[in-house]
Each structure stands twice: as C-alpha cells, then as structure tokens.
PDB file of C-alpha atoms in Angstrom:
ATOM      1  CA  UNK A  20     -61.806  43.028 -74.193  1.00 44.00           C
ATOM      2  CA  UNK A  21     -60.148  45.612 -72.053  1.00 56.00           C
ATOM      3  CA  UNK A  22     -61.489  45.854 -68.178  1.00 71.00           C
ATOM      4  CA  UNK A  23     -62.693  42.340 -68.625  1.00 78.00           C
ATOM      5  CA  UNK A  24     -61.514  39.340 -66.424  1.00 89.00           C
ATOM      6  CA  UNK A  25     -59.317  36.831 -69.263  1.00 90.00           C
ATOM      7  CA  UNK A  26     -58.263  33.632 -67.941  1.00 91.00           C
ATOM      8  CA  UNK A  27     -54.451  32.942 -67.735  1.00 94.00           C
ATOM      9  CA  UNK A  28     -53.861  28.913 -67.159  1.00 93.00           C
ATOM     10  CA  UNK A  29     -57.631  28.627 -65.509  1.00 91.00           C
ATOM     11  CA  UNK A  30     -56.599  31.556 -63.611  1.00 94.00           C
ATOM     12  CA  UNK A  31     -58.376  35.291 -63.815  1.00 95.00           C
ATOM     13  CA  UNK A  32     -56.056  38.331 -64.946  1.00 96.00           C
ATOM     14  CA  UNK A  33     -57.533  41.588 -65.575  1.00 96.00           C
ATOM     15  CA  UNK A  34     -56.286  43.992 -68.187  1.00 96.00           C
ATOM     16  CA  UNK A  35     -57.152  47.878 -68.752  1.00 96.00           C
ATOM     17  CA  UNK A  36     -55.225  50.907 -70.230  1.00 96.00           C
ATOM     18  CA  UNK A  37     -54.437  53.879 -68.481  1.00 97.00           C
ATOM     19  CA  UNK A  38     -53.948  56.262 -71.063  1.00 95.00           C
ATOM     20  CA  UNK A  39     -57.037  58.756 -70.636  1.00 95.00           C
ATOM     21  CA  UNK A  40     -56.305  58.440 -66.601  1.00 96.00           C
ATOM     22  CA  UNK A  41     -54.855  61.712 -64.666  1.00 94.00           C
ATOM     23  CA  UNK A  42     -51.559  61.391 -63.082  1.00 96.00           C
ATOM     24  CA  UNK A  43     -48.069  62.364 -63.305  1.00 96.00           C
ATOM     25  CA  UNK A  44     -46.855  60.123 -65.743  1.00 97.00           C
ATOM     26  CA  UNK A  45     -43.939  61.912 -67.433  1.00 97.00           C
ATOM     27  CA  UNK A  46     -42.649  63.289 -64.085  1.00 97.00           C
ATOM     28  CA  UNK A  47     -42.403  59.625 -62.782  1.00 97.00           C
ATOM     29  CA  UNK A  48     -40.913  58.246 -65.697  1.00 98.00           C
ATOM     30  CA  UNK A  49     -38.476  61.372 -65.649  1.00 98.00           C
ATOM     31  CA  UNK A  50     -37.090  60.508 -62.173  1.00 97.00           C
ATOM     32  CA  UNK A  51     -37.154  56.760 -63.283  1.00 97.00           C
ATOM     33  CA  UNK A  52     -34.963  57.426 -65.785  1.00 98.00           C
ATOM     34  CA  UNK A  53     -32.716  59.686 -64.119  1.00 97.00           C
ATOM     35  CA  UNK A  54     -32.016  56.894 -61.211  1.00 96.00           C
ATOM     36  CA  UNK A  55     -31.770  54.530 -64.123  1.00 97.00           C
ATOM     37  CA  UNK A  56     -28.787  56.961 -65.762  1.00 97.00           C
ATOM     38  CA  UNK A  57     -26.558  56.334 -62.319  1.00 95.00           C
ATOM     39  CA  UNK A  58     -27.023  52.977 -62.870  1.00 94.00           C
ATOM     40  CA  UNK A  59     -27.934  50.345 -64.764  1.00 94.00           C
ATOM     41  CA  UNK A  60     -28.075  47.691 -61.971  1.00 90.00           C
ATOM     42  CA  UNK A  61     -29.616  48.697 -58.776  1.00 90.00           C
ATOM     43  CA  UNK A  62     -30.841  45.153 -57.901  1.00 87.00           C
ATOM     44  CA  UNK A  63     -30.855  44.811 -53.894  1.00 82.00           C
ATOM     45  CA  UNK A  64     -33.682  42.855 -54.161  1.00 80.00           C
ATOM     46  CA  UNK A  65     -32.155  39.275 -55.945  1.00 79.00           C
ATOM     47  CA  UNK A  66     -30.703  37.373 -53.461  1.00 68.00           C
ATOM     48  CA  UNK A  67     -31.174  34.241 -55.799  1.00 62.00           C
ATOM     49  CA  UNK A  68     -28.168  32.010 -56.342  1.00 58.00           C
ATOM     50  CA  UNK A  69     -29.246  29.860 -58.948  1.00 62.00           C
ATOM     51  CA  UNK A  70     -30.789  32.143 -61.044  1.00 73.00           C
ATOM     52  CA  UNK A  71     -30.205  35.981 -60.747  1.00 80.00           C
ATOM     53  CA  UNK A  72     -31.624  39.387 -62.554  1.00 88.00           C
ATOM     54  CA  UNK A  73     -29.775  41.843 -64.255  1.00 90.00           C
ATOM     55  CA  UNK A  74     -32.432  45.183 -64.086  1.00 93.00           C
ATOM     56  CA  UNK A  75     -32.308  48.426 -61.989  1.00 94.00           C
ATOM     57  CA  UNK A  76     -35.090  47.790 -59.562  1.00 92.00           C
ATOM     58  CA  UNK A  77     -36.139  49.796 -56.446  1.00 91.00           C
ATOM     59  CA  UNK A  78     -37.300  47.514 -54.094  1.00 84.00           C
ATOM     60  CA  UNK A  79     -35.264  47.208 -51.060  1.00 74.00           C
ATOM     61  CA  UNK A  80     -33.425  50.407 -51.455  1.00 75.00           C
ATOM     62  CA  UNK A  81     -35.823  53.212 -51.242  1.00 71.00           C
ATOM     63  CA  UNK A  82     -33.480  54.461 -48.591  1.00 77.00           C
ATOM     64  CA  UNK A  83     -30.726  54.573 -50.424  1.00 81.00           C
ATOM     65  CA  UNK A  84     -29.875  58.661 -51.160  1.00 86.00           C
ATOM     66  CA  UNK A  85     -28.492  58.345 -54.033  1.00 91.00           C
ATOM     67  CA  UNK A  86     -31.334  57.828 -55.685  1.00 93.00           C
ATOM     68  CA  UNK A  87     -34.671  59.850 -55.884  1.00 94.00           C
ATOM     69  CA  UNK A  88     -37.840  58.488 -55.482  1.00 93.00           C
ATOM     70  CA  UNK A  89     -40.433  58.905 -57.501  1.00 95.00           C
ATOM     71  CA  UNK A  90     -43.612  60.926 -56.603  1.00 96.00           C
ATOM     72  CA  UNK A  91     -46.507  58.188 -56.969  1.00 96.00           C
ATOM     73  CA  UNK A  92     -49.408  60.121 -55.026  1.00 94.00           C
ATOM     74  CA  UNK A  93     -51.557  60.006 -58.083  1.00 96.00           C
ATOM     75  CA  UNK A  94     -51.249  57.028 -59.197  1.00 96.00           C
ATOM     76  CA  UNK A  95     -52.610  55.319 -55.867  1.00 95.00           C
ATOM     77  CA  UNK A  96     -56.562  56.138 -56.491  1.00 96.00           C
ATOM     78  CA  UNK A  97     -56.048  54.903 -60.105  1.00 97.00           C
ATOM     79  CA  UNK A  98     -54.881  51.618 -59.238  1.00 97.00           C
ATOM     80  CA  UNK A  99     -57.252  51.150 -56.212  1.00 96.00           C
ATOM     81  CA  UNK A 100     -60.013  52.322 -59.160  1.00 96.00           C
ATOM     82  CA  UNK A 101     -58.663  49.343 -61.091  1.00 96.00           C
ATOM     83  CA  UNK A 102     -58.815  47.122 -58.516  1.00 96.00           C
ATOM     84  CA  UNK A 103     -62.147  47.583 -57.366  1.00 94.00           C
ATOM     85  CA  UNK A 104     -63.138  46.694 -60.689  1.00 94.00           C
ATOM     86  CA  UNK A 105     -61.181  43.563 -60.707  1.00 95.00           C
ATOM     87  CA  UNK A 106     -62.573  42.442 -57.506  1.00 93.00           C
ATOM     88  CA  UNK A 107     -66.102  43.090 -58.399  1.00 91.00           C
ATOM     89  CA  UNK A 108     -65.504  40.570 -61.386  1.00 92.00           C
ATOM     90  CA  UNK A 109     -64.325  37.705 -59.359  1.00 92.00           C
ATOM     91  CA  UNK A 110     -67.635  37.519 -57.357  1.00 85.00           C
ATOM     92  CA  UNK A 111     -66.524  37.082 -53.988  1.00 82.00           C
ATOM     93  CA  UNK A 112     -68.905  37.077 -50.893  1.00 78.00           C
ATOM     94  CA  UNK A 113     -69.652  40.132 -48.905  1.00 75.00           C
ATOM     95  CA  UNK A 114     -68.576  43.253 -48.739  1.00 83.00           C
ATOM     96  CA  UNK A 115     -64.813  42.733 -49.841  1.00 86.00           C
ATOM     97  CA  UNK A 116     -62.254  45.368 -48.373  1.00 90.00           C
ATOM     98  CA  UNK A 117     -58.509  45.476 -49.552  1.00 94.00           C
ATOM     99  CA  UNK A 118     -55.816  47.344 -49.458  1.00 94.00           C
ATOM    100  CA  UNK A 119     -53.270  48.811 -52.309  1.00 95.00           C
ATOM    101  CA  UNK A 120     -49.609  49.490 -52.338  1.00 95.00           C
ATOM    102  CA  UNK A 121     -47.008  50.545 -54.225  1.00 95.00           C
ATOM    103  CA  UNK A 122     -43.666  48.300 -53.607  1.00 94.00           C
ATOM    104  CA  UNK A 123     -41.201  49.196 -56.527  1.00 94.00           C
ATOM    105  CA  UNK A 124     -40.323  50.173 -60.180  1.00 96.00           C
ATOM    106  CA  UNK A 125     -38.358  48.238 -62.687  1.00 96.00           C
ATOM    107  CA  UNK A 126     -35.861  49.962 -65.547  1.00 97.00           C
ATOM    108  CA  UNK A 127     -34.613  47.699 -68.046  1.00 96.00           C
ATOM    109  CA  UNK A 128     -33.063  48.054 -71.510  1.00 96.00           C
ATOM    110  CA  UNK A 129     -30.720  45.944 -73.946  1.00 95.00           C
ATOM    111  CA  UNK A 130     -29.499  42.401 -72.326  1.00 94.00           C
ATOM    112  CA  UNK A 131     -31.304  42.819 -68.735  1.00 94.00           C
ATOM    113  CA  UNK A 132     -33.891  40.411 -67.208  1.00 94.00           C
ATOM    114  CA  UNK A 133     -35.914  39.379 -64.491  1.00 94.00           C
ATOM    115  CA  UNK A 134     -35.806  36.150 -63.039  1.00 92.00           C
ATOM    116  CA  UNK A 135     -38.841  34.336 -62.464  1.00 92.00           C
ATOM    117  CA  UNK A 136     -40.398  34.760 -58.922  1.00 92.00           C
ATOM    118  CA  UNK A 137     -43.756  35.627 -57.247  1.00 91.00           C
ATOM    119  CA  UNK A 138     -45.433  38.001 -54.493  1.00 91.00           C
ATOM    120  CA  UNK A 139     -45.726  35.613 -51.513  1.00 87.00           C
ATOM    121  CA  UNK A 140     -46.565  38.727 -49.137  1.00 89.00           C
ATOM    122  CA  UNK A 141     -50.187  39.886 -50.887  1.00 95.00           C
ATOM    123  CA  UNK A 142     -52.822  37.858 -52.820  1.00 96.00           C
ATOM    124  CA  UNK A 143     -52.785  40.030 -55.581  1.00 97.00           C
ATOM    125  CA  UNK A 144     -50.182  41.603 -57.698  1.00 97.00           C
ATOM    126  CA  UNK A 145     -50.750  44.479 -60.470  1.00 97.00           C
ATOM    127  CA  UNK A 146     -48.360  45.551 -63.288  1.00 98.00           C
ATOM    128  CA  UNK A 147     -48.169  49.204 -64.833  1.00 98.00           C
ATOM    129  CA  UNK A 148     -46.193  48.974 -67.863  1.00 98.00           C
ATOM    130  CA  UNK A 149     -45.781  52.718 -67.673  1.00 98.00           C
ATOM    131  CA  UNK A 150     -43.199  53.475 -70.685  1.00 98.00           C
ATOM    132  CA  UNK A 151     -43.550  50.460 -72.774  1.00 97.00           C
ATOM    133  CA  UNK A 152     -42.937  50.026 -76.584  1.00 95.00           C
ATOM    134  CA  UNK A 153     -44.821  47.026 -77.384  1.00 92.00           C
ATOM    135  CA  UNK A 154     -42.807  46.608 -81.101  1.00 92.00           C
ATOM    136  CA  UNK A 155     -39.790  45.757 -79.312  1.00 92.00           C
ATOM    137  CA  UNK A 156     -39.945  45.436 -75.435  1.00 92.00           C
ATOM    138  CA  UNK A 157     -41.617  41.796 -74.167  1.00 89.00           C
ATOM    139  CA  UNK A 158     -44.605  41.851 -71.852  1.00 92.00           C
ATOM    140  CA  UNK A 159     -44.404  39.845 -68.666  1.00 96.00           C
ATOM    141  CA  UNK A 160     -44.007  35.818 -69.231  1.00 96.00           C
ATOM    142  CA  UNK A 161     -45.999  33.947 -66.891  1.00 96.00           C
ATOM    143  CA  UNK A 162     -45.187  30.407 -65.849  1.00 94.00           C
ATOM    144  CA  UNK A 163     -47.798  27.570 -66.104  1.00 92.00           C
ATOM    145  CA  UNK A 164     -47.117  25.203 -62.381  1.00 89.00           C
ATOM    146  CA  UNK A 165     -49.830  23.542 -63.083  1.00 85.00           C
ATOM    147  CA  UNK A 166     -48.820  20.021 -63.256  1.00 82.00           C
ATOM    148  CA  UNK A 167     -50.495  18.677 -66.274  1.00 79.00           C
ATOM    149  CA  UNK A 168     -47.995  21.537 -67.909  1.00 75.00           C
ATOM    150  CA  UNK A 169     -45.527  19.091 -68.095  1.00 75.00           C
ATOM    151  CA  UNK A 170     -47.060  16.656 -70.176  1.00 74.00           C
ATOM    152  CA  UNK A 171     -49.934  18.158 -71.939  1.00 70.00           C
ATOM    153  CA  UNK A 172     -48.671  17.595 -75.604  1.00 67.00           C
ATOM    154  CA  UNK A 173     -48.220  13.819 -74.373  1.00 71.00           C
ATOM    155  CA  UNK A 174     -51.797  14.180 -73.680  1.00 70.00           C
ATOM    156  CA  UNK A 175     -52.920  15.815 -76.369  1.00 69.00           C
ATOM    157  CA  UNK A 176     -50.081  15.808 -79.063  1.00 69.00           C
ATOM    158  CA  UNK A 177     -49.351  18.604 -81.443  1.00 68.00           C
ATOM    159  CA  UNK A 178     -52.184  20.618 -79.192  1.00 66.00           C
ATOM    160  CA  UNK A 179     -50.699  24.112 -79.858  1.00 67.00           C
ATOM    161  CA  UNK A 180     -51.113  23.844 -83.763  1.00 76.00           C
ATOM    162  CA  UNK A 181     -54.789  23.328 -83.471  1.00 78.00           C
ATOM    163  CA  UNK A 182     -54.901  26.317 -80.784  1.00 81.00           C
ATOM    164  CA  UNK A 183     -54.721  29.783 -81.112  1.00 83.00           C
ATOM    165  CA  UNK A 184     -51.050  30.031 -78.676  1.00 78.00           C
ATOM    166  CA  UNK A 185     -51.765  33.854 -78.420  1.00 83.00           C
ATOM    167  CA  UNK A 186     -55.027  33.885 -76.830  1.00 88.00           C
ATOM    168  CA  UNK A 187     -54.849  33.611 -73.021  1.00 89.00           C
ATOM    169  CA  UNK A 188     -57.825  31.199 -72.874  1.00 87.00           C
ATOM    170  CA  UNK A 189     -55.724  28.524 -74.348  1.00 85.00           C
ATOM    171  CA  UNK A 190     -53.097  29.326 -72.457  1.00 89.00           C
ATOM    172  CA  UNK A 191     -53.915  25.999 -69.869  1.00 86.00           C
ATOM    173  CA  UNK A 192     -52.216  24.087 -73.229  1.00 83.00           C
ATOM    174  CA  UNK A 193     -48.932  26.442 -72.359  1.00 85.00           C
ATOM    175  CA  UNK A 194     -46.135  25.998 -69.680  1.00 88.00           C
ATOM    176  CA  UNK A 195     -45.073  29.727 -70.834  1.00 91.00           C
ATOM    177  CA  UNK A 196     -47.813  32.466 -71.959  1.00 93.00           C
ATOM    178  CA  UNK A 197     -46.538  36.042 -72.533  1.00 93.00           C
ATOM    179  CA  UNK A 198     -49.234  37.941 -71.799  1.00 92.00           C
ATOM    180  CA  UNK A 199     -50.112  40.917 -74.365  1.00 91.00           C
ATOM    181  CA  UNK A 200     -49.845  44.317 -73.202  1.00 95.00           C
ATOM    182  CA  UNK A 201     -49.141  47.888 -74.646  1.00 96.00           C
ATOM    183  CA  UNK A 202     -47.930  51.496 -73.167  1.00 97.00           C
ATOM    184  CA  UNK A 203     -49.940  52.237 -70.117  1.00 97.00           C
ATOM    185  CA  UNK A 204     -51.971  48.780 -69.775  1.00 97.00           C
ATOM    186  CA  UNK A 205     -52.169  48.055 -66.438  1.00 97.00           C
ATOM    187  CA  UNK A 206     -52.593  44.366 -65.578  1.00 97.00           C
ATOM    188  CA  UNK A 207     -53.896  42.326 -62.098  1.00 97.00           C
ATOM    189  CA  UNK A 208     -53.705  38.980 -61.686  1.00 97.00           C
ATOM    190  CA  UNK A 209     -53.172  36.236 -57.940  1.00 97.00           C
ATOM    191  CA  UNK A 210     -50.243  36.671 -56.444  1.00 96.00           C
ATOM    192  CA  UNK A 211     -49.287  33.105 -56.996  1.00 95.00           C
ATOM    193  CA  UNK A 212     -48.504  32.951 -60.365  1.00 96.00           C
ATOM    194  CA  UNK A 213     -45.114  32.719 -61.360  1.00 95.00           C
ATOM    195  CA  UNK A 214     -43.454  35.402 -63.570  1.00 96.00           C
ATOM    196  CA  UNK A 215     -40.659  36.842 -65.275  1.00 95.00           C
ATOM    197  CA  UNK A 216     -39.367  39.323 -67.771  1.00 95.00           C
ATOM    198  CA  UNK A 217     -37.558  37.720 -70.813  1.00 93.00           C
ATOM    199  CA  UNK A 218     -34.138  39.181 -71.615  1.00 93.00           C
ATOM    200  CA  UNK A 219     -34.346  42.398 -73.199  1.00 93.00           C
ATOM    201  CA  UNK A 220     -33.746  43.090 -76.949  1.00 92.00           C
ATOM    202  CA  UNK A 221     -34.213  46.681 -77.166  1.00 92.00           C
ATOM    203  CA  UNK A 222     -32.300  50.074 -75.823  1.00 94.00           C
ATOM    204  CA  UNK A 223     -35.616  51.558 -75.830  1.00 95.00           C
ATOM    205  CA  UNK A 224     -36.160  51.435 -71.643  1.00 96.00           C
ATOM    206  CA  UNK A 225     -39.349  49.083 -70.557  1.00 97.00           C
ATOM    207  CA  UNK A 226     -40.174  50.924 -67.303  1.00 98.00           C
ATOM    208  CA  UNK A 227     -42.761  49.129 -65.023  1.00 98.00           C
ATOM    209  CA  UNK A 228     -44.386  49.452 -62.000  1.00 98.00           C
ATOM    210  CA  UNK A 229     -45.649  46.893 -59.319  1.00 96.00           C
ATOM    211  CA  UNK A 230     -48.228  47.421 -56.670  1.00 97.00           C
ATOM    212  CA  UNK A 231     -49.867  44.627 -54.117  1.00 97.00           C
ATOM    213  CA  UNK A 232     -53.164  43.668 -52.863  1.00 97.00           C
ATOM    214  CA  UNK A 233     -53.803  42.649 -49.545  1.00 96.00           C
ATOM    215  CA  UNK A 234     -57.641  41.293 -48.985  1.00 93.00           C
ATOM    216  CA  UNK A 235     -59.043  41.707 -45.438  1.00 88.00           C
ATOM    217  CA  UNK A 236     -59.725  38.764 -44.179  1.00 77.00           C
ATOM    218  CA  UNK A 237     -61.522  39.785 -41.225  1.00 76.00           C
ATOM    219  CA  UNK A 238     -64.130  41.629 -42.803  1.00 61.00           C
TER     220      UNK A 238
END
C-alpha cells in the first residue's frame, strides 16, 4: 500500500518509506541529537496560550548559534521525488509546478508533546519520521474538523465496533486517527488538516522532519 494515495477523513495522504533512498541520514540525526543534548526545550515557535508544546523544535531559531544546523542538501531531491509522485496521484489539471522546502525538525522523548496546529503558509505539508521506533514512539494524530465528527456515533451508534478504527479509510467515522507510520516513512498530506503529536511515552528520541509545498498557481 506504500506510494499509494489512502484517504484520511475523505482527505488524500500519501505514505512511502525512505529506507533504500541516498542521503545523510545518520549525520542529520547526529547533529539533531547533539542540539537536542543542550536542550530539551528549544520551542520558539509556540506562542499558544491555551494550549502549549513541550518539544525541542527548530523553527524560528535557525539563527540562534548555539545550535548547529543540520546539513539537509540531500534530502531536498528525495522529498521533491516524493512529491511529484503524490501530485501525479491527485489528478490535477495541467502541467502542475510546486515548490519544496524544508522549515524545521522536531526532538522529542519521555513526557513532551506537540500541540495541535496546522501549516496555514503552504497547501501541502510532508512528515519524515527520520529516527522513529514505531513499538513505542506515536505517529502523528490527526484531527477530524469535519463537522459531522461531532456527532457521528449519534448518527450511526456504536459505528467504530463494526469498523476496522485502524484503517484510514474509515477514518471519516473518527474525530482522532493516528496515522500508522514506521522508521523512515515519509508521509504528505493538505496543509489543512489539523495535527498533533500525543505526549510521549518513551526515552527512545522520535526525531521528525517537516517540509512544505507551495503549488504555483500561475502556471
């Protein structure tokens, strides 16, 4: 099922692995890990007052000194690769032109979390779960807005027992799906939907990357 579109509440997310790709994957997660050692909580980026993260994230501080950043030349062809493939699955009109960038990493371990938010500045987002151990660190948890999310076991009572509640097509029956995903999947999905990362029960560090797609309109 892997480089396949899946739907996610009606929407269409794309899922691959990574793992016989060519990049610098140990050296990234090496400096990763090193900022991550100065600290646990590098989280310029939450602003939010009524609910706030607790993760070492890089976005909004890749000027900060202190830290290094990490050398992701390699990785940009790969996820453009991905992309394309995405795109050609959705069936759009023309010639469809994008472009594909890099914005931050996220280090988390035992008690963190990530708030629930979304990527108002692109129409796509993409997710590299680059050092991910699937036994004990959650995948992303997506938010159903949809309104009939509210009610839909008034609707249809006891829906989820008849369902299969891990399979993203039934996920429309869900106002939370946690989307699967192992070491090196690499997921892309629209922009829109809501997400978050669950609080973390593990030491073992989830490290993640997040890139955005911008479609020309003009083209």
């Amino acid at each position: 099922m892997k480089n396949k579109i899946h739907q996610l509440f009606g929407f269409p997310i794309y899922r691959a692995s990574l793992k016989k790709e060519k990049y610098n994957r140990n050296s990234i997660i090496k400096t990763v890990l090193k900022n991550y050692d100065k600290s646990k909580t590098r989280n310029n980026w939450d602003n939010s007052i009524l609910e706030s993260s607790n993760i070492h994230h890089s976005l909004c501080d890749d000027n900060n000194t202190e830290y290094d950043v990490p050398d992701y030349s390699s990785l940009g062809s790969v996820y453009i690769k991905h992309t394309k493939k995405y795109i050609k699955q959705l069936n759009l009109n023309g010639n469809v032109k994008f472009s594909c960038s890099i914005v931050n990493y996220t280090c988390m371990t035992q008690s963190q979390r990530m708030r629930r938010h979304l990527h108002i500045d692109c129409d796509f987002s993409g997710v590299h779960y680059i050092k991910f151990d699937d036994k004990c660190n959650d995948s992303t948890l997506f938010e159903n807005t949809l309104p009939h999310a509210s009610y839909i076991n008034k609707i249809i009572p006891g829906a989820l027992k008849k369902f299969d509640n891990s399979n993203a097509m039934n996920s429309y029956l869900c106002r939370y799906f946690k989307y699967t995903t192992k070491e090196d999947d690499v997921i892309i999905f629209p922009a829109l939907l809501e997400h978050s990362v669950p609080e973390i029960k593990s030491d073992k560090p989830r490290i993640t990357i997040a890139f955005n797609i911008k479609v020309d309109k003009n083209e």
